[in-house]
XYZ file of C-alpha atoms in Angstrom:
326
model
C 21.179 -6.314 7.648
C 23.405 -9.366 7.065
C 25.610 -7.282 4.758
C 25.924 -4.556 7.384
C 26.871 -7.091 10.063
C 29.479 -8.553 7.716
C 30.891 -5.099 7.057
C 31.181 -4.511 10.786
C 33.040 -7.788 11.263
C 35.400 -7.023 8.408
C 36.036 -3.564 9.840
C 36.739 -5.072 13.253
C 39.428 -7.404 11.901
C 40.932 -4.682 9.743
C 40.118 -6.106 6.326
C 38.149 -3.105 5.100
C 40.837 -0.612 5.979
C 43.827 -2.489 4.573
C 43.292 -1.140 1.065
C 46.728 -0.749 -0.532
C 48.090 2.725 -1.125
C 48.926 3.753 -4.681
C 50.829 6.697 -6.141
C 48.537 9.611 -7.073
C 49.292 13.320 -7.441
C 52.758 12.852 -6.025
C 51.783 11.002 -2.849
C 50.453 7.677 -1.680
C 46.687 7.378 -1.386
C 44.118 4.608 -1.268
C 42.891 3.351 -4.628
C 39.417 4.882 -4.372
C 37.082 6.859 -6.678
C 37.518 9.877 -4.370
C 40.916 11.587 -4.217
C 42.277 13.747 -1.377
C 42.419 17.487 -1.874
C 45.928 18.917 -2.053
C 47.010 20.838 1.020
C 48.719 23.414 -1.175
C 48.932 24.431 -4.821
C 51.465 26.787 -6.363
C 49.952 30.253 -6.772
C 51.356 33.777 -6.923
C 50.930 34.954 -3.322
C 50.732 38.583 -4.449
C 47.761 37.798 -6.683
C 46.114 35.778 -3.923
C 46.415 38.740 -1.550
C 45.108 41.254 -4.111
C 42.339 38.876 -5.155
C 41.248 38.557 -1.526
C 40.938 42.341 -1.289
C 38.961 42.543 -4.528
C 36.743 39.623 -3.462
C 35.601 41.709 -0.480
C 35.456 45.053 -2.342
C 31.917 46.463 -2.665
C 33.069 48.821 -5.408
C 32.627 45.956 -7.844
C 28.871 46.554 -7.546
C 26.975 49.485 -9.071
C 25.854 50.997 -5.749
C 28.866 49.968 -3.628
C 26.752 47.627 -1.529
C 27.618 44.116 -2.735
C 30.922 42.250 -2.859
C 31.662 38.697 -3.995
C 31.681 37.727 -0.318
C 28.075 38.896 0.053
C 26.775 35.760 -1.682
C 29.850 33.613 -1.032
C 30.652 34.094 2.633
C 33.977 32.445 3.443
C 33.188 32.171 7.148
C 30.236 29.868 6.536
C 30.475 27.361 3.692
C 31.473 29.701 0.891
C 27.822 30.507 0.200
C 25.220 32.708 1.897
C 22.985 30.100 3.495
C 19.937 31.427 1.662
C 17.606 29.651 -0.771
C 18.017 32.636 -3.118
C 20.731 35.260 -2.940
C 19.931 38.967 -2.863
C 21.726 41.465 -5.066
C 21.716 45.252 -5.296
C 18.509 46.918 -4.223
C 17.343 43.671 -2.626
C 16.847 41.970 -6.005
C 16.301 38.225 -5.510
C 18.153 35.707 -7.644
C 16.638 32.652 -9.284
C 19.006 29.934 -8.051
C 20.902 28.918 -4.917
C 24.461 30.247 -4.733
C 26.984 27.377 -4.829
C 30.041 27.351 -2.577
C 33.181 29.075 -3.815
C 35.404 26.727 -1.793
C 37.262 24.207 -3.955
C 35.725 25.813 -7.052
C 39.115 25.706 -8.735
C 38.610 21.957 -9.119
C 35.285 22.309 -10.977
C 35.453 21.577 -14.697
C 33.049 24.476 -15.402
C 31.451 27.191 -13.268
C 27.795 27.986 -12.418
C 25.082 25.351 -12.160
C 24.518 25.381 -15.922
C 28.207 25.507 -16.810
C 28.015 28.802 -18.663
C 31.544 29.789 -17.618
C 34.464 27.634 -18.693
C 36.841 29.026 -16.056
C 36.968 31.008 -12.835
C 38.283 33.975 -14.798
C 35.215 33.903 -17.010
C 32.933 33.400 -14.009
C 34.127 36.610 -12.321
C 32.379 38.775 -14.888
C 28.999 37.090 -14.495
C 27.874 38.571 -11.159
C 29.492 41.953 -11.874
C 27.437 42.435 -15.044
C 24.254 40.736 -13.829
C 21.574 43.421 -13.154
C 20.108 41.467 -10.208
C 23.458 40.678 -8.620
C 26.117 43.411 -8.663
C 24.474 45.358 -11.478
C 27.676 47.014 -12.619
C 29.905 46.986 -15.707
C 33.615 46.762 -16.328
C 33.934 50.446 -17.307
C 32.287 51.462 -13.997
C 34.526 49.163 -11.975
C 37.682 50.376 -13.731
C 36.847 54.031 -13.069
C 36.304 53.394 -9.361
C 39.447 51.333 -8.813
C 41.674 53.619 -10.874
C 40.587 56.524 -8.643
C 42.130 54.735 -5.653
C 45.916 55.359 -5.456
C 46.467 52.366 -3.175
C 44.692 50.070 -5.613
C 46.618 51.507 -8.570
C 49.871 50.864 -6.704
C 48.859 47.304 -5.755
C 48.081 46.399 -9.347
C 51.208 48.072 -10.771
C 53.420 45.911 -8.544
C 51.985 42.761 -10.140
C 50.729 43.701 -13.602
C 52.668 45.844 -16.076
C 49.449 47.264 -17.545
C 47.912 48.053 -14.151
C 44.177 47.844 -13.495
C 42.372 46.134 -16.355
C 39.378 43.855 -16.655
C 41.643 40.916 -17.438
C 43.865 41.577 -14.424
C 40.904 41.906 -12.055
C 39.588 38.589 -13.329
C 43.028 37.013 -12.925
C 43.545 38.226 -9.345
C 40.111 37.149 -8.091
C 40.325 33.773 -9.842
C 43.791 33.173 -8.377
C 42.455 33.928 -4.898
C 39.500 31.597 -5.432
C 41.875 28.794 -6.429
C 43.489 29.151 -3.006
C 40.194 28.374 -1.263
C 40.865 24.701 -0.607
C 39.336 22.895 2.379
C 42.149 20.411 2.867
C 42.926 17.909 5.624
C 39.428 16.514 6.098
C 39.125 13.350 8.202
C 38.197 11.379 5.090
C 41.228 12.704 3.191
C 43.463 11.680 6.079
C 41.945 8.202 5.843
C 42.586 8.167 2.090
C 46.217 8.984 2.856
C 46.544 6.019 5.180
C 45.446 7.174 8.644
C 43.315 4.273 9.849
C 42.003 6.226 12.840
C 40.895 9.360 10.947
C 37.276 8.259 10.487
C 34.875 6.265 12.615
C 33.306 2.899 11.829
C 30.014 4.706 11.095
C 31.707 7.103 8.662
C 33.533 4.265 6.903
C 30.305 2.276 6.653
C 28.661 5.379 5.193
C 31.355 5.586 2.548
C 30.937 1.909 1.662
C 27.200 2.483 1.297
C 27.885 5.626 -0.748
C 29.795 3.427 -3.178
C 27.403 0.474 -3.019
C 24.379 2.590 -3.907
C 26.253 4.056 -6.876
C 26.698 7.650 -5.641
C 30.293 7.683 -6.885
C 29.074 7.400 -10.476
C 28.542 11.183 -10.270
C 30.357 12.201 -7.086
C 34.019 11.254 -7.337
C 37.468 12.768 -7.818
C 39.081 15.478 -5.664
C 35.913 17.527 -5.372
C 33.530 14.590 -4.883
C 31.668 16.057 -7.861
C 32.130 19.136 -9.993
C 33.686 17.206 -12.881
C 30.669 16.273 -15.009
C 27.062 17.128 -15.858
C 24.091 15.135 -14.570
C 20.315 15.197 -15.012
C 18.241 16.260 -12.035
C 15.735 13.434 -12.021
C 17.667 10.823 -13.986
C 15.182 8.234 -12.700
C 11.726 9.646 -12.035
C 10.313 13.078 -12.738
C 11.726 15.206 -9.937
C 10.241 18.452 -11.228
C 6.753 17.059 -11.685
C 6.766 15.547 -8.210
C 8.168 18.746 -6.710
C 4.939 20.443 -7.700
C 6.181 24.000 -8.132
C 6.038 25.731 -11.485
C 9.166 25.303 -13.588
C 11.577 28.236 -13.568
C 14.236 29.264 -16.071
C 16.853 28.039 -13.602
C 15.270 24.566 -13.691
C 16.212 24.287 -17.371
C 19.863 23.861 -16.453
C 22.322 23.470 -19.305
C 19.537 24.124 -21.833
C 19.771 27.816 -20.912
C 23.235 27.841 -22.473
C 23.025 25.326 -25.303
C 19.379 25.495 -26.416
C 19.570 21.728 -26.966
C 16.445 19.856 -25.845
C 18.488 16.984 -24.400
C 20.143 19.475 -22.039
C 16.930 20.300 -20.177
C 17.405 19.743 -16.421
C 21.103 18.961 -16.971
C 23.341 20.538 -14.313
C 26.939 20.562 -13.236
C 27.146 17.903 -10.539
C 27.884 19.836 -7.332
C 30.824 19.099 -5.088
C 29.931 17.360 -1.825
C 33.030 18.569 -0.011
C 31.060 21.012 2.159
C 27.577 19.569 1.667
C 27.316 18.839 5.382
C 27.603 22.587 6.113
C 24.834 23.644 3.730
C 21.491 24.948 4.920
C 19.748 24.271 1.600
C 20.316 21.663 -1.087
C 20.053 21.376 -4.875
C 19.922 24.246 -7.354
C 16.371 25.101 -6.259
C 17.084 24.978 -2.505
C 14.035 22.753 -2.149
C 15.420 20.796 0.811
C 16.900 22.035 4.082
C 18.052 18.770 5.688
C 21.047 16.695 4.627
C 19.296 13.407 5.325
C 16.299 14.375 3.183
C 18.634 15.388 0.359
C 20.241 11.928 0.493
C 16.839 10.255 0.295
C 15.806 12.388 -2.690
C 19.062 11.620 -4.483
C 18.473 7.931 -3.889
C 14.988 8.118 -5.329
C 15.515 10.370 -8.353
C 19.121 9.643 -9.284
C 19.447 5.974 -8.350
C 15.886 4.671 -8.298
C 16.434 3.375 -4.768
C 14.709 3.889 -1.436
C 17.515 4.272 1.067
C 16.648 3.071 4.600
C 16.999 5.588 7.404
C 19.892 3.652 8.959
C 21.853 3.860 5.722
C 20.941 7.537 5.277
C 22.404 8.314 8.705
C 25.622 6.485 7.851
C 25.981 8.273 4.501
C 25.356 11.611 6.226
C 28.147 10.776 8.690
C 30.474 10.051 5.770
C 29.593 13.383 4.126
C 30.460 15.182 7.357
C 33.894 13.548 7.264
C 34.545 15.304 3.916
C 34.608 18.736 5.564
C 38.162 20.018 5.678
C 39.717 23.216 6.959
C 40.632 26.661 5.657
C 41.785 29.709 7.676
C 38.669 31.688 6.695
C 36.159 28.848 7.167
C 34.407 28.722 10.540
C 32.875 25.350 11.285
C 29.613 25.329 13.290
């Protein structure tokens, strides 16, 4: 309590917000473990447009019922708001769909990191029998039968519609999905009024508890692997039977030390999620913070601090033309 009072006094006299600005990514920003998202990156606008069309095209699925947007709805938080996504024929997946927003800043894709790039990731759902259940030959036949699609590809790619070009267009579009200009990013860039005292206190607590050891950089995560249950046996305490998805990175590597190792998720849109963690075991942001404190930091976080950290996480939510905030 004394520390919190001291923080409030320091905030009031301006000492906590007078952090010097340093040069980073071509602009001045506060010297913090979290970096602001860029408002714009250089991309081929033609590919972005074509990738957007393909992202919403149900012909990428075997029965023309599922598009990328089905599980990664851009109007919500880039996910589907479900504990498990449903694919063709109502097939239920085994893991919560992560957001596609800001995915271009992830160092690998999927919870277990099985795709090294967005281009590689595109093929996963298309070929997965419980997601889109299709194949590249099927997709190519369908798209090549569409004169408008053939024309669109020929204007960008000399070799027209190919697997590689479909991957490239969708991945380029996904790299454009940046939720820039969040209140916290504006504060990082020097706007003292962009966040409230509660949100700033939440960020200070976020750092004090050690959350930035895993959640830092532009994406506030997404740049490293971490064990679910680094301190304490999360899976044992959860009580449910272990699933293949719970194995994490082990599914890819087969290395025992990779059991329960996952790509650390971005927290950029965490405040908009309806479910948390790979297993969607929690539906409240505050409860997710408490669980992270217990199993990742070995700390019991008081409710007052949880509320402040939750306020900080809400300040990370930026904007995008296709994102509709609740």
